[in-house]
């Protein structure tokens, strides 16, 4: 079991002939991802790596009925690509493009509300279900099969955490990179629900950041849940000075509620385990899982 | 990306938002031409730097005289004198930090008698991911009054009726309601046309002659969409960037200056913040963070390393790399190339893990250069803090 994607998930790729598209499609196929089509507007027919090419998302959807479309494109084209996928009613859209204009995403978000699609991103490194499928740009070799679900706003900290889990002999079900961006198509709350329903996932690791209210929203949401699973949270950026741009406009603190200390406090109140040090993430997850096992034995 | 007041006003006037007659001066001589062109017998001389509350600021140099970045004059000679005092001098305001910002040009504008003033803005509030319209009265000497706020739907047009309804929520003379509502409509048009983060008129004034003007103007653009609009891109003022911002922009890495002695090279903004967290937890102080980004080339790494070694505050360097999409061997090659060109008289700790970490570590080891290589972030941070303490 897993969330959002497994070995059967039918994936198409928008912008398959871009350098990023080519590179990650090849890697995804090697990982065993079920890529059923590629969209390249300039092409009519043909194949790449044995994958059929289509000139529009609409055509690809008609022929292949995909579950997911992953987008590799330039920042200024990203909004149009996402809109194409929404119009074609692709259930899950993963946008890996960074530096998409903020107003473009604000406009898309209100369209999404009344659509049949879910958007992850933009600026998302994608989704990996260990041993089953790779959607996006994450390096698949870091992901070992196991029972921890990860949802993260930072891919680099997620890689760090994966290594620590690996050192403890732990692996993951699915890892979701929500996107390094101030306005997200999908936030922690939606992913939490999916992890809570997933039988294989026994603990959930949240990697949050300063800026925005995603962690606060999740804390309030988690508090209300009755079917809880252990939630371990690390919020990066405790020592970043106010209003400092660290490379992601989503991770800027302009209000007290956007600081790491506020977020950690409210997550703790909601019942989450809090990790203060970035090198103790693996430890914290390990201890939580052991406690969980001994509890269930009793 | 920010622009100057005079540039914002140029955009305002193109969209029909009323502004006063004004003229930009780069020298005191030009002040004569400006006052002549504007006419009248009273003017305002305004320092053009990217900052809030210029009027309440003060200059570092004594030659700039007392008074802030906005001064009132009543002759061309006086205007020239004030321009002369401000140009080349450093203005410190609430938004510049203690270092201030050098004034390179001034805007000279006609003077008006203000009877009422308002603050008007449209902005994206990133903490709640929404667009807001805000209007409040501004009273002399008092704090800004509580604003009237409205959330805006980015996919909808703003009707005149809607804007008028909003304006009526605050105390404003009835005869001006329609005009303020029209200004709001125009501001929203600019906001959407140029995909801005923020557009602000503070103050918007009603003069003693009952006329309405945007007395100041500020627009912050989305750095990721500004490339679409040539007329905006050319308004970028590189002289407003700090030296480190310029260096980073030219070299294709990101640079964040902090107060401490450990120079940090990392890849990924999240890992940068995590490194900062750990250094602080272990009692150290980072001097700066240099982010190599996703997939750096050997040249980027070489330039980054040279650049961090030349920082005056740096007493030791921590290179913390987790190879996800980036490859540790390429980063090692870049570090080695830089070390062969310049002498290094400080502790260097490299942490490498992830993609090609073993190859990278071996390259560093075989280079014979004084790198301490660690596989865990925990050890690397402890070692760099300790090594610096031992020297001191």
CSV table of N, CA and C in Angstrom, one decimal, chain B residues 40 83 189 196 228 370:
chain,number,residue,atom,x,y,z
B,40,UNK,N,5.6,77.3,-10.3
B,40,UNK,CA,5.2,77.5,-8.9
B,40,UNK,C,6.3,78.1,-8.1
B,83,UNK,N,19.5,69.5,-2.8
B,83,UNK,CA,19.8,68.4,-3.7
B,83,UNK,C,21.3,68.1,-3.5
B,189,UNK,N,-5.7,47.1,-11.5
B,189,UNK,CA,-5.4,46.8,-12.9
B,189,UNK,C,-3.8,46.7,-13.0
B,196,UNK,N,2.1,41.9,-9.7
B,196,UNK,CA,2.9,42.4,-8.6
B,196,UNK,C,2.6,41.7,-7.3
B,228,UNK,N,8.8,39.1,-17.8
B,228,UNK,CA,7.8,39.2,-18.9
B,228,UNK,C,7.5,40.6,-19.4
B,370,UNK,N,44.1,20.4,2.9
B,370,UNK,CA,43.7,20.3,4.3
B,370,UNK,C,42.2,20.3,4.6
